[in-house]
Amino acid sequence: MMDQELPPQQPSQVLGVLIPGGVVRTDFVPSDASGMKFSLALSGISGKDIASVSELIFFLLPGVSLPPEFGALLYWQIISTPDQNSMSSTPFSDQGATKTEFELVGAITNQRPSDSFRTGWATNETLASSINSVSSTITINLGVSIEHISNIQNIGAVKDDTTNVAKKIAMNLFNFMQSFDTGGGGGGNMIVPMNVFERWLSRFEAKQRQDPNFFMKDQS
């Protein structure tokens, strides 16, 4: 991560998250001593109910703002705790629990202090496999990282970053076309099928139905 100025000390409660139809959760807890990373276990929802959650609303609490030039990135991960032979009943015990890598959900800033984000949980194969396991209890853990706005813009996590969205879509199309190029065009030209755009668009729309922001997460 690039060097950056650390934000000043924040109030104990800054962030909130809401599953539509549920209760507002504000009980994020620090994940390290930096004061820039937080986590929250989505207790009270488990099993196939997790997959039915299609979106999360992430927001700054009223009257609270982040330090200037900083934003909050929201991530999620799966924690699987064995139902038996576990030494602890807490979902974050390291004894027997397994955790997936964090996946990006989205970001908020002082200029956009709240937003709704698609989870993609209904079509996530790793989550489906974990839910169908009869030997584990599944907990969704949310993670928050307070980062400089330049980092957030670089990964395309802010919805209204129109220029970056256009670049990401163009790069997705270019990579798709390049996968068909035989290299016979010469001079930097591509040789691709005549229907390559229709094939790309069909693929793009199918993936977007599963995760509307999938192309923003592509680091290529």
GROMACS .gro file of C-alpha atoms in nm:
model
  220
    1MET     CA    1   0.000   0.000   0.000
    2MET     CA    2   0.130   0.350  -0.080
    3ASP     CA    3   0.247   0.575   0.202
    4GLN     CA    4  -0.029   0.805   0.319
    5GLU     CA    5  -0.111   1.041   0.600
    6LEU     CA    6  -0.308   0.871   0.874
    7PRO     CA    7  -0.650   1.017   0.954
    8PRO     CA    8  -0.706   1.175   1.295
    9GLN     CA    9  -0.878   0.988   1.579
   10GLN     CA   10  -1.238   0.904   1.492
   11PRO     CA   11  -1.549   0.881   1.714
   12SER     CA   12  -1.617   0.530   1.845
   13GLN     CA   13  -1.921   0.488   1.617
   14VAL     CA   14  -1.890   0.623   1.265
   15LEU     CA   15  -2.040   0.365   1.031
   16GLY     CA   16  -2.366   0.181   0.989
   17VAL     CA   17  -2.491  -0.104   0.774
   18LEU     CA   18  -2.844  -0.221   0.702
   19ILE     CA   19  -2.986  -0.529   0.538
   20PRO     CA   20  -3.323  -0.421   0.393
   21GLY     CA   21  -3.594  -0.551   0.624
   22GLY     CA   22  -3.347  -0.591   0.911
   23VAL     CA   23  -3.207  -0.369   1.184
   24VAL     CA   24  -2.937  -0.106   1.157
   25ARG     CA   25  -2.599  -0.232   1.278
   26THR     CA   26  -2.341   0.017   1.406
   27ASP     CA   27  -2.134  -0.213   1.628
   28PHE     CA   28  -1.820  -0.222   1.417
   29VAL     CA   29  -1.515  -0.308   1.627
   30PRO     CA   30  -1.149  -0.220   1.558
   31SER     CA   31  -0.956  -0.493   1.376
   32ASP     CA   32  -0.611  -0.354   1.456
   33ALA     CA   33  -0.439  -0.072   1.641
   34SER     CA   34  -0.429   0.165   1.342
   35GLY     CA   35  -0.783   0.293   1.392
   36MET     CA   36  -0.838   0.244   1.017
   37LYS     CA   37  -0.978  -0.111   1.002
   38PHE     CA   38  -1.302  -0.243   1.152
   39SER     CA   39  -1.515  -0.556   1.140
   40LEU     CA   40  -1.871  -0.660   1.213
   41ALA     CA   41  -2.018  -1.011   1.225
   42LEU     CA   42  -2.364  -1.038   1.070
   43SER     CA   43  -2.503  -1.243   1.355
   44GLY     CA   44  -2.868  -1.341   1.349
   45ILE     CA   45  -2.862  -1.442   0.983
   46SER     CA   46  -2.738  -1.779   0.873
   47GLY     CA   47  -2.784  -2.067   0.633
   48LYS     CA   48  -2.985  -2.008   0.318
   49ASP     CA   49  -3.105  -1.672   0.457
   50ILE     CA   50  -2.758  -1.536   0.378
   51ALA     CA   51  -2.794  -1.611   0.008
   52SER     CA   52  -3.128  -1.428   0.001
   53VAL     CA   53  -2.961  -1.099   0.097
   54SER     CA   54  -2.920  -0.924  -0.237
   55GLU     CA   55  -2.799  -0.587  -0.115
   56LEU     CA   56  -2.645  -0.399   0.176
   57ILE     CA   57  -2.688  -0.032   0.264
   58PHE     CA   58  -2.363   0.117   0.396
   59PHE     CA   59  -2.356   0.467   0.541
   60LEU     CA   60  -2.194   0.725   0.767
   61LEU     CA   61  -2.392   0.794   1.082
   62PRO     CA   62  -2.575   1.130   1.098
   63GLY     CA   63  -2.354   1.417   1.208
   64VAL     CA   64  -2.035   1.218   1.150
   65SER     CA   65  -1.783   1.260   0.871
   66LEU     CA   66  -1.459   1.097   0.770
   67PRO     CA   67  -1.132   1.292   0.766
   68PRO     CA   68  -1.090   1.507   0.454
   69GLU     CA   69  -0.964   1.310   0.153
   70PHE     CA   70  -1.052   0.973   0.312
   71GLY     CA   71  -1.325   0.719   0.241
   72ALA     CA   72  -1.447   0.386   0.378
   73LEU     CA   73  -1.414   0.062   0.178
   74LEU     CA   74  -1.657  -0.218   0.266
   75TYR     CA   75  -1.555  -0.584   0.224
   76TRP     CA   76  -1.705  -0.921   0.318
   77GLN     CA   77  -1.574  -1.269   0.393
   78ILE     CA   78  -1.705  -1.610   0.496
   79ILE     CA   79  -1.616  -1.759   0.833
   80SER     CA   80  -1.690  -2.131   0.870
   81THR     CA   81  -1.689  -2.270   1.223
   82PRO     CA   82  -1.719  -2.649   1.279
   83ASP     CA   83  -2.038  -2.740   1.465
   84GLN     CA   84  -1.854  -3.000   1.669
   85ASN     CA   85  -1.510  -3.020   1.830
   86SER     CA   86  -1.495  -2.641   1.845
   87MET     CA   87  -1.330  -2.488   2.148
   88SER     CA   88  -1.534  -2.169   2.133
   89SER     CA   89  -1.887  -2.061   2.045
   90THR     CA   90  -1.773  -1.729   1.898
   91PRO     CA   91  -1.765  -1.702   1.518
   92PHE     CA   92  -1.415  -1.551   1.524
   93SER     CA   93  -1.233  -1.822   1.717
   94ASP     CA   94  -0.919  -1.930   1.533
   95GLN     CA   95  -0.960  -2.282   1.672
   96GLY     CA   96  -1.108  -2.474   1.380
   97ALA     CA   97  -1.258  -2.173   1.201
   98THR     CA   98  -1.168  -2.107   0.838
   99LYS     CA   99  -1.192  -1.771   0.666
  100THR     CA  100  -1.207  -1.676   0.300
  101GLU     CA  101  -1.027  -1.375   0.157
  102PHE     CA  102  -1.212  -1.045   0.178
  103GLU     CA  103  -1.409  -0.943  -0.130
  104LEU     CA  104  -1.490  -0.582  -0.215
  105VAL     CA  105  -1.848  -0.458  -0.181
  106GLY     CA  106  -1.811  -0.083  -0.239
  107ALA     CA  107  -1.716   0.246  -0.078
  108ILE     CA  108  -1.861   0.561   0.072
  109THR     CA  109  -1.709   0.906   0.114
  110ASN     CA  110  -1.806   1.238   0.270
  111GLN     CA  111  -1.937   1.340  -0.073
  112ARG     CA  112  -2.139   1.018  -0.102
  113PRO     CA  113  -2.209   0.925   0.263
  114SER     CA  114  -2.449   0.639   0.192
  115ASP     CA  115  -2.516   0.390  -0.082
  116SER     CA  116  -2.670   0.051  -0.154
  117PHE     CA  117  -2.453  -0.228  -0.291
  118ARG     CA  118  -2.535  -0.562  -0.450
  119THR     CA  119  -2.383  -0.851  -0.256
  120GLY     CA  120  -2.376  -1.119  -0.526
  121TRP     CA  121  -2.419  -1.379  -0.248
  122ALA     CA  122  -2.697  -1.566  -0.430
  123THR     CA  123  -2.457  -1.671  -0.706
  124ASN     CA  124  -2.133  -1.698  -0.507
  125GLU     CA  125  -2.015  -2.058  -0.546
  126THR     CA  126  -1.789  -2.055  -0.240
  127LEU     CA  127  -2.071  -1.925  -0.021
  128ALA     CA  128  -2.318  -2.179  -0.163
  129SER     CA  129  -2.076  -2.463  -0.091
  130SER     CA  130  -2.023  -2.337   0.265
  131ILE     CA  131  -2.396  -2.300   0.329
  132ASN     CA  132  -2.460  -2.656   0.207
  133SER     CA  133  -2.201  -2.797   0.446
  134VAL     CA  134  -2.374  -2.985   0.726
  135SER     CA  135  -2.074  -2.969   0.957
  136SER     CA  136  -2.014  -2.594   0.979
  137THR     CA  137  -2.185  -2.277   1.095
  138ILE     CA  138  -2.149  -1.992   0.846
  139THR     CA  139  -2.105  -1.629   0.948
  140ILE     CA  140  -2.062  -1.333   0.716
  141ASN     CA  141  -1.795  -1.097   0.846
  142LEU     CA  142  -1.792  -0.740   0.715
  143GLY     CA  143  -1.465  -0.553   0.706
  144VAL     CA  144  -1.408  -0.180   0.667
  145SER     CA  145  -1.084  -0.008   0.570
  146ILE     CA  146  -1.050   0.370   0.599
  147GLU     CA  147  -0.825   0.473   0.310
  148HIS     CA  148  -0.719   0.778   0.116
  149ILE     CA  149  -0.962   0.873  -0.157
  150SER     CA  150  -0.695   0.820  -0.423
  151ASN     CA  151  -0.672   0.451  -0.330
  152ILE     CA  152  -1.049   0.418  -0.345
  153GLN     CA  153  -1.066   0.582  -0.687
  154ASN     CA  154  -0.785   0.363  -0.817
  155ILE     CA  155  -0.983   0.045  -0.752
  156GLY     CA  156  -1.304   0.198  -0.886
  157ALA     CA  157  -1.506   0.151  -0.568
  158VAL     CA  158  -1.691   0.484  -0.586
  159LYS     CA  159  -2.001   0.454  -0.805
  160ASP     CA  160  -2.001   0.805  -0.945
  161ASP     CA  161  -1.645   0.786  -1.078
  162THR     CA  162  -1.774   0.803  -1.437
  163THR     CA  163  -1.439   0.827  -1.613
  164ASN     CA  164  -1.298   0.529  -1.430
  165VAL     CA  165  -1.612   0.325  -1.502
  166ALA     CA  166  -1.577   0.395  -1.873
  167LYS     CA  167  -1.210   0.294  -1.867
  168LYS     CA  168  -1.288  -0.031  -1.687
  169ILE     CA  169  -1.561  -0.125  -1.937
  170ALA     CA  170  -1.334  -0.040  -2.229
  171MET     CA  171  -1.053  -0.251  -2.082
  172ASN     CA  172  -1.292  -0.541  -2.030
  173LEU     CA  173  -1.391  -0.524  -2.399
  174PHE     CA  174  -1.030  -0.492  -2.511
  175ASN     CA  175  -0.921  -0.797  -2.309
  176PHE     CA  176  -1.212  -0.998  -2.449
  177MET     CA  177  -1.124  -0.905  -2.807
  178GLN     CA  178  -0.756  -0.975  -2.745
  179SER     CA  179  -0.840  -1.330  -2.637
  180PHE     CA  180  -0.951  -1.401  -2.998
  181ASP     CA  181  -0.657  -1.233  -3.172
  182THR     CA  182  -0.437  -1.476  -3.362
  183GLY     CA  183  -0.158  -1.223  -3.405
  184GLY     CA  184  -0.184  -1.240  -3.782
  185GLY     CA  185  -0.296  -0.881  -3.828
  186GLY     CA  186   0.047  -0.727  -3.791
  187GLY     CA  187   0.120  -0.364  -3.721
  188GLY     CA  188  -0.069  -0.366  -3.393
  189ASN     CA  189  -0.392  -0.473  -3.560
  190MET     CA  190  -0.626  -0.741  -3.424
  191ILE     CA  191  -0.803  -1.013  -3.618
  192VAL     CA  192  -1.125  -1.104  -3.436
  193PRO     CA  193  -1.459  -1.268  -3.529
  194MET     CA  194  -1.716  -1.038  -3.687
  195ASN     CA  195  -1.960  -1.103  -3.403
  196VAL     CA  196  -1.707  -1.039  -3.127
  197PHE     CA  197  -1.893  -0.736  -2.990
  198GLU     CA  198  -2.224  -0.924  -2.966
  199ARG     CA  199  -2.046  -1.211  -2.789
  200TRP     CA  200  -1.875  -0.971  -2.548
  201LEU     CA  201  -2.199  -0.786  -2.474
  202SER     CA  202  -2.388  -1.110  -2.405
  203ARG     CA  203  -2.112  -1.226  -2.169
  204PHE     CA  204  -2.088  -0.883  -2.005
  205GLU     CA  205  -2.463  -0.861  -1.938
  206ALA     CA  206  -2.473  -1.215  -1.796
  207LYS     CA  207  -2.189  -1.140  -1.553
  208GLN     CA  208  -2.340  -0.803  -1.459
  209ARG     CA  209  -2.668  -0.968  -1.362
  210GLN     CA  210  -2.472  -1.171  -1.106
  211ASP     CA  211  -2.254  -0.883  -0.989
  212PRO     CA  212  -2.322  -0.533  -1.127
  213ASN     CA  213  -1.973  -0.415  -1.032
  214PHE     CA  214  -1.770  -0.716  -1.150
  215PHE     CA  215  -1.575  -0.517  -1.410
  216MET     CA  216  -1.467  -0.263  -1.146
  217LYS     CA  217  -1.298  -0.541  -0.949
  218ASP     CA  218  -1.090  -0.657  -1.245
  219GLN     CA  219  -0.736  -0.544  -1.173
  220SER     CA  220  -0.604  -0.629  -1.520
   0.00000   0.00000   0.00000
